[in-house]
Every structure is written in C-alpha cells, then in structure tokens.
C-alpha cells in the first residue's frame, strides 16, 4: 500500500462512524398519486406546474409542464465496475499526475483494490490490512462497493448531462451544517478583504472554471459588497485574460477595480439593467452568475437570446427547479449540467446543485 493510500485508510479507520458511504444520499422520491417510494433507478414524471411527482408514465394532471425524469441505474457487477473505476480514476488525474498525488484518489484506490481482492484474493492486499481494526474491514465490506458503484455510475452518465436526468437523482452529499459552515464559521470566505458569499467548494471551483472555460466576459447578477466580483476579475487576469466583469445590483458598491463595471439595475426589469445593445457588445464565451434570485425566469429568457454555444450559466444559492424545469423543457438539448464542476467535491457539493450549465448548441 502506498503512503497516501495508508494515510487515507488511517483517516477512514479513525472516523468510521462519520464517513459518508452514500454519495447519492436519500434522494428517492415519493409518488404524489399512490404514495409509493420511487427508487432512483425508476423513471418518473415530474410536473413543474402542480409539483406532481409520479411513479407511472400516464399523466395525472393536464398540465403541459411535465417532464420525464429518467431513472439512474447503478453499475454493480464487479466485472464491469472495477475496470470502469480505474479508468475514471485515471481520467480524474487529467493525464498529468498520479493517483497518489491525491489522498482521496489513494483511498478510492484502496476501495477498488478491496473489491478486486474479493473477486481474486491477494496475499499482498491481505497483508496491507493485517492488524487493522475489525471495524475497518466491516466498513469496507459494507460500503466500499457502494461508494465505488455510485461514483462510477455518476461518471458513466458523462460530463454534460440533461437537467432532468440530473434531477432524477437530485440530492447532495454534504449535510446542512457542512454546507453552511463551508461559507465560513469564524468569518466569511474572503477575497482581497471582502466577503465573497461563497462556500469553500465554490471558492475553489472558481479558478477551475475560469481556467478551463476562459470567459471573455463574466456577467454577475447580485453584487453584494463585491468580493466575488473582485475574485472573478482577478481570476481572469491570473488566467491570462483581460479582466472584464459586468456586475449588476439594485445597490452596487462604490469602489473601482480594473476590468469591473458595476451597473445599477433591477432583475425585475432586466431588459433595462442589461439592455440588448450592451449584451450584443460583450465578447464570448460568457460566464453568467445568477446570484440575485429575483425574476430568474425573466432573466434567463432575456439572456438566452444572446448566449452562444460554450457559454456558461451558474444559478447559485437557490433551488430553482420550478423555474429551470420549464425553461429547459422549452429548449431541449440547448443547455446541460456540467457535472465535472457540480460534483468536483462530491455529488452536488456546491451552492449551485445541478445548476452549473454549459450551452451546448
Ligand atoms: Zn404512483
Ligand atoms: Zn401538473
């Protein structure tokens, strides 16, 4: 066992009771008609208009705002699972570093080796676990398969996933307190001395996103004190781009910074806040951060007229399924969830669960 693999297992051994063994959490649904629990593997119908969530295909309401939520089959057979797990782990290293450069990847390697050892016992692997707490072996026996199966099944959906397919497995790995303390418990997550109103996960996602998508324009709706705005502009600069952030708020802050334009505007009158001639002039690709939670439907309808393929849209800090469902249902295939980012730190460990989108076409 490699040093980092040993470290990962040491941590697991010390914290067995608290270690999540279920990436997907309890995200099953209950049928609005018959009350039956609907497993994640089962396809169901959701109605955005009346909130109906039905276990059968026949409609129970006359609304048009219905969508098919395709079930999520888990890959369970070790013969299929183990090679796929090794492939996805290698992909997660971007072909640039080794699995043992990450303690999580190292721990995951042990889980895979454990599953492999159950099929083909190895004395080397047995020696690695020799002298360990019996609780650790019990934990691995009960959960290693589940952890590997859930992650591989998520990865098998592909990186870019239709919104309704993601919502069929709606849920997130972090619990409530972990989610909110990740925004800072002894102080907010800050950039250049200003609060960003971001979680540690979203703070870490920002440079990954900017570096990969290379946005020429970042449009932010909801500025607060401007910490996040500064972060976006500085990240553009650090990625070799010209900083260019347009940030709109009903009460924008009063400081100046290279590449940032603060606009006074109201999302309820978005066509005045971000007028057509302004949007037409902004170079693509865009990264749009919706963080005002006002008139999201109208904002998206307005911006959709100007977005292009490879633009990104992130809807933060609000559960917007009743708005996003009809919006995407009316535009099949146009936007997809980028699960590389939503799941970077665990299934939906972000303030934008299932709400980081790339325009595909
Ligand atoms: Zn039912
Ligand atoms: Zn309905």
XYZ file of C-alpha atoms and ligand atoms in Angstrom:
363
model
C 0.000 0.000 0.000
C 1.358 3.429 -0.988
C 1.944 6.060 1.700
C -1.054 8.168 0.676
C -3.245 5.064 0.458
C -2.209 4.230 4.015
C -2.960 7.808 5.107
C -6.419 7.681 3.550
C -7.211 4.411 5.275
C -5.806 5.703 8.572
C -8.265 8.617 8.355
C -11.127 6.330 7.476
C -10.254 3.962 10.326
C -10.299 6.871 12.810
C -13.616 8.246 11.615
C -15.671 5.271 10.523
C -18.864 6.402 12.218
C -18.838 9.731 10.397
C -17.644 8.625 6.985
C -20.263 9.027 4.265
C -20.823 5.776 2.458
C -23.631 7.041 0.293
C -22.731 9.646 -2.350
C -26.281 9.928 -3.543
C -27.826 10.334 -0.120
C -31.514 9.787 0.360
C -32.747 11.194 -2.883
C -35.527 8.800 -3.687
C -38.898 10.324 -4.388
C -42.436 9.566 -3.297
C -45.255 9.292 -5.809
C -47.792 12.110 -5.453
C -50.586 9.792 -6.562
C -50.060 6.431 -4.867
C -47.549 7.412 -2.178
C -45.123 4.681 -3.153
C -41.395 5.356 -2.738
C -39.801 5.717 -6.180
C -36.267 4.321 -6.319
C -33.603 6.303 -8.202
C -33.393 3.524 -10.804
C -37.012 4.122 -11.835
C -38.123 6.631 -14.455
C -40.811 9.048 -13.321
C -42.841 12.066 -14.412
C -42.488 15.465 -12.777
C -44.898 18.345 -13.310
C -43.374 21.771 -12.716
C -46.762 23.418 -12.630
C -48.507 21.432 -9.886
C -45.420 19.813 -8.350
C -46.715 16.320 -9.137
C -44.059 13.603 -8.936
C -45.450 10.368 -10.296
C -44.230 6.813 -10.364
C -46.025 5.925 -13.589
C -45.890 7.328 -17.119
C -49.568 8.106 -17.545
C -50.214 11.759 -16.716
C -52.226 12.504 -13.590
C -52.656 16.178 -14.400
C -53.477 18.089 -17.539
C -50.552 20.479 -17.270
C -48.142 20.804 -20.159
C -45.155 21.494 -17.890
C -44.342 17.847 -17.422
C -41.007 16.233 -17.925
C -39.635 12.720 -17.972
C -37.050 12.051 -15.278
C -35.045 9.093 -16.459
C -34.021 6.619 -13.804
C -30.461 6.193 -12.678
C -29.260 2.589 -12.893
C -26.306 1.729 -10.684
C -23.422 -0.216 -12.168
C -22.993 -3.061 -9.696
C -21.303 -6.027 -11.389
C -17.653 -6.050 -10.224
C -16.507 -7.347 -13.634
C -17.851 -4.140 -15.203
C -17.378 -1.837 -12.232
C -13.702 -2.356 -11.395
C -12.206 -1.580 -14.847
C -14.513 1.449 -15.186
C -13.481 2.692 -11.734
C -9.794 2.505 -12.692
C -10.488 4.282 -15.988
C -12.422 7.148 -14.374
C -9.786 7.488 -11.662
C -7.094 7.793 -14.330
C -9.222 10.391 -16.167
C -9.605 12.357 -12.928
C -5.826 12.747 -12.898
C -6.112 14.712 -16.163
C -3.274 12.529 -17.536
C -0.966 14.925 -15.700
C -0.481 13.463 -12.230
C -0.596 10.189 -10.338
C -3.488 8.871 -8.230
C -1.210 9.027 -5.210
C -0.952 12.814 -5.600
C -4.426 12.941 -4.018
C -5.301 11.323 -0.716
C -8.908 10.840 -1.805
C -7.824 9.128 -5.021
C -5.468 6.998 -2.939
C -8.292 5.979 -0.610
C -10.509 5.270 -3.586
C -7.749 3.047 -4.996
C -7.882 1.036 -1.786
C -11.664 0.635 -2.169
C -11.175 -0.655 -5.718
C -8.370 -2.973 -4.605
C -10.637 -4.217 -1.830
C -13.358 -5.088 -4.355
C -10.818 -6.745 -6.627
C -9.490 -8.726 -3.684
C -12.979 -10.074 -3.015
C -13.054 -11.495 -6.560
C -9.407 -12.573 -6.675
C -7.881 -12.768 -3.169
C -4.314 -11.472 -2.936
C -1.926 -12.151 -0.067
C -0.305 -8.751 -0.640
C -3.605 -6.949 -0.101
C -4.414 -9.110 2.935
C -1.031 -8.138 4.417
C -1.849 -4.446 3.863
C -4.963 -4.773 6.027
C -3.330 -7.044 8.584
C -3.628 -5.698 12.138
C -6.265 -3.111 11.193
C -9.359 -2.547 13.282
C -12.048 -5.171 12.562
C -14.402 -2.190 12.228
C -12.441 -1.015 9.190
C -12.818 -4.357 7.449
C -16.519 -4.390 8.363
C -16.881 -0.881 6.918
C -15.101 -1.800 3.693
C -17.194 -4.912 3.355
C -20.418 -2.990 3.850
C -19.635 0.212 1.932
C -16.656 0.028 -0.445
C -18.810 -1.422 -3.201
C -21.491 1.229 -2.692
C -19.033 4.130 -2.797
C -17.317 2.882 -5.949
C -20.587 1.908 -7.631
C -22.219 5.304 -7.029
C -19.241 7.325 -8.232
C -18.694 5.194 -11.329
C -22.417 5.289 -12.150
C -22.397 9.106 -11.889
C -19.320 9.273 -14.133
C -20.936 6.912 -16.644
C -23.671 9.492 -17.233
C -20.975 11.551 -18.950
C -19.729 15.009 -18.064
C -22.558 17.004 -19.655
C -25.951 15.744 -18.533
C -29.505 16.831 -19.330
C -31.046 18.764 -16.440
C -33.985 16.376 -15.973
C -31.653 13.360 -15.891
C -29.699 15.017 -13.084
C -32.863 15.950 -11.199
C -33.914 12.288 -11.264
C -31.092 11.775 -8.742
C -31.448 15.156 -7.054
C -29.615 15.270 -3.779
C -26.266 16.267 -2.433
C -23.514 14.723 -0.402
C -22.822 17.456 2.197
C -25.218 17.758 5.113
C -26.785 21.062 6.149
C -24.176 22.155 8.715
C -21.270 21.201 6.495
C -22.849 23.220 3.687
C -23.305 26.386 5.714
C -20.095 26.274 7.737
C -18.328 25.877 4.379
C -19.267 29.543 3.849
C -17.099 30.367 6.868
C -17.981 29.965 10.528
C -15.365 32.258 12.107
C -15.635 34.708 9.249
C -16.787 34.671 5.646
C -14.730 33.256 2.776
C -12.962 36.420 1.613
C -11.023 37.760 -1.333
C -8.878 40.889 -1.011
C -10.508 41.582 2.346
C -14.090 41.480 1.073
C -16.620 38.708 1.769
C -17.326 36.612 -1.315
C -20.514 34.901 -0.012
C -19.091 31.665 -1.421
C -18.508 28.280 0.169
C -15.003 26.842 0.235
C -16.103 24.497 -2.546
C -17.400 27.283 -4.763
C -14.351 29.381 -3.906
C -12.142 26.529 -5.148
C -14.343 25.899 -8.195
C -13.999 29.497 -9.402
C -10.364 29.213 -10.623
C -11.038 25.766 -12.122
C -13.982 27.145 -14.081
C -12.272 30.341 -15.239
C -9.106 28.491 -16.224
C -11.000 25.933 -18.252
C -13.691 27.971 -19.987
C -11.590 31.132 -20.436
C -14.548 33.526 -20.233
C -14.005 36.809 -22.056
C -16.994 38.298 -20.208
C -18.328 37.497 -16.757
C -21.853 38.743 -16.045
C -22.786 38.774 -12.384
C -26.314 39.420 -11.155
C -26.267 40.355 -7.482
C -23.076 42.076 -6.349
C -23.399 42.428 -2.540
C -20.146 44.013 -1.312
C -18.249 42.989 -4.451
C -15.852 40.367 -3.013
C -16.969 37.796 -5.564
C -16.738 40.382 -8.348
C -13.117 41.109 -7.437
C -12.382 37.382 -7.339
C -13.767 36.835 -10.857
C -11.831 39.785 -12.309
C -8.571 38.730 -10.646
C -9.038 35.116 -11.774
C -9.470 36.288 -15.357
C -6.191 38.193 -15.065
C -4.405 35.221 -13.451
C -5.627 33.026 -16.325
C -4.078 35.389 -18.868
C -7.369 37.033 -19.837
C -8.274 40.709 -19.847
C -10.467 41.256 -16.765
C -14.000 42.040 -17.905
C -16.786 41.691 -15.353
C -20.185 43.333 -15.622
C -21.924 43.177 -12.249
C -25.482 44.390 -11.750
C -27.185 45.142 -8.451
C -30.009 47.388 -7.249
C -27.436 48.913 -4.883
C -23.928 48.406 -6.295
C -20.793 49.046 -4.179
C -18.749 52.183 -4.760
C -15.196 51.099 -5.482
C -13.239 50.863 -8.682
C -11.175 47.953 -9.937
C -9.528 47.081 -13.226
C -11.962 45.445 -15.640
C -15.060 45.717 -13.419
C -18.172 47.643 -14.412
C -20.816 47.972 -11.707
C -24.305 48.591 -13.067
C -27.316 49.751 -11.115
C -30.232 47.632 -12.250
C -33.196 45.542 -11.165
C -33.654 41.937 -12.293
C -37.404 42.639 -12.492
C -36.568 44.993 -15.381
C -33.620 43.036 -16.739
C -34.053 44.410 -20.278
C -33.222 47.846 -18.818
C -30.440 46.612 -16.489
C -28.709 44.628 -19.246
C -30.014 46.225 -22.459
C -29.779 44.470 -25.828
C -27.065 46.764 -27.212
C -24.839 46.144 -24.168
C -25.251 42.356 -24.365
C -24.591 42.347 -28.109
C -21.267 44.109 -27.467
C -19.910 41.670 -24.841
C -17.366 39.162 -26.203
C -17.934 35.397 -25.733
C -17.528 32.957 -24.117
C -19.568 34.274 -21.219
C -19.762 33.109 -17.654
C -23.093 34.216 -16.185
C -23.512 34.104 -12.402
C -27.146 34.464 -11.350
C -26.926 35.297 -7.652
C -29.772 37.782 -7.177
C -32.652 35.245 -7.054
C -35.086 37.781 -8.448
C -37.178 37.087 -11.586
C -34.870 34.206 -12.558
C -37.261 33.104 -15.270
C -37.345 36.554 -16.913
C -33.570 36.950 -16.537
C -32.881 33.625 -18.237
C -35.382 34.296 -21.029
C -33.673 37.636 -21.679
C -30.086 36.337 -21.580
C -30.935 33.233 -23.625
C -31.451 35.475 -26.649
C -27.770 36.426 -26.514
C -25.905 33.371 -25.195
C -23.879 31.209 -27.577
C -22.510 27.654 -27.565
C -19.880 27.133 -24.815
C -21.209 29.988 -22.648
C -21.712 29.026 -19.003
C -24.596 29.828 -16.691
C -24.475 29.254 -12.935
C -27.568 29.713 -10.772
C -26.292 29.992 -7.198
C -27.762 29.663 -3.723
C -31.342 28.896 -4.677
C -33.266 25.722 -5.504
C -34.748 26.746 -8.848
C -36.252 23.564 -10.260
C -39.747 25.028 -10.709
C -38.194 27.779 -12.865
C -35.414 25.832 -14.565
C -37.565 22.793 -15.403
C -39.924 24.661 -17.774
C -37.038 26.804 -19.095
C -35.003 23.769 -20.177
C -38.059 21.745 -21.248
C -38.738 24.515 -23.772
C -35.124 24.302 -25.042
C -34.260 20.603 -25.303
C -30.536 19.935 -25.696
C -29.546 23.602 -25.529
C -28.070 23.638 -22.013
C -26.629 20.788 -19.984
C -25.383 20.393 -16.432
C -21.578 20.334 -16.251
C -21.171 17.560 -13.691
C -17.399 17.869 -13.620
C -17.919 21.044 -11.604
C -21.163 20.258 -9.710
C -19.630 17.020 -8.399
C -15.990 18.062 -8.086
C -16.046 17.762 -4.283
C -18.818 15.158 -4.007
C -22.284 14.850 -5.505
C -23.533 18.451 -5.682
C -21.064 19.821 -3.120
C -21.710 23.356 -4.355
C -24.085 26.267 -3.762
C -25.373 25.547 -7.296
C -26.502 21.889 -7.109
C -27.404 20.682 -10.621
C -27.234 24.380 -11.604
C -23.886 24.810 -13.382
C -24.775 24.784 -17.079
C -22.946 24.913 -20.366
C -24.727 25.958 -23.503
C -24.208 23.054 -25.906
C -25.617 24.487 -29.144
Zn -47.569 6.004 -8.016
Zn -49.405 19.169 -13.140
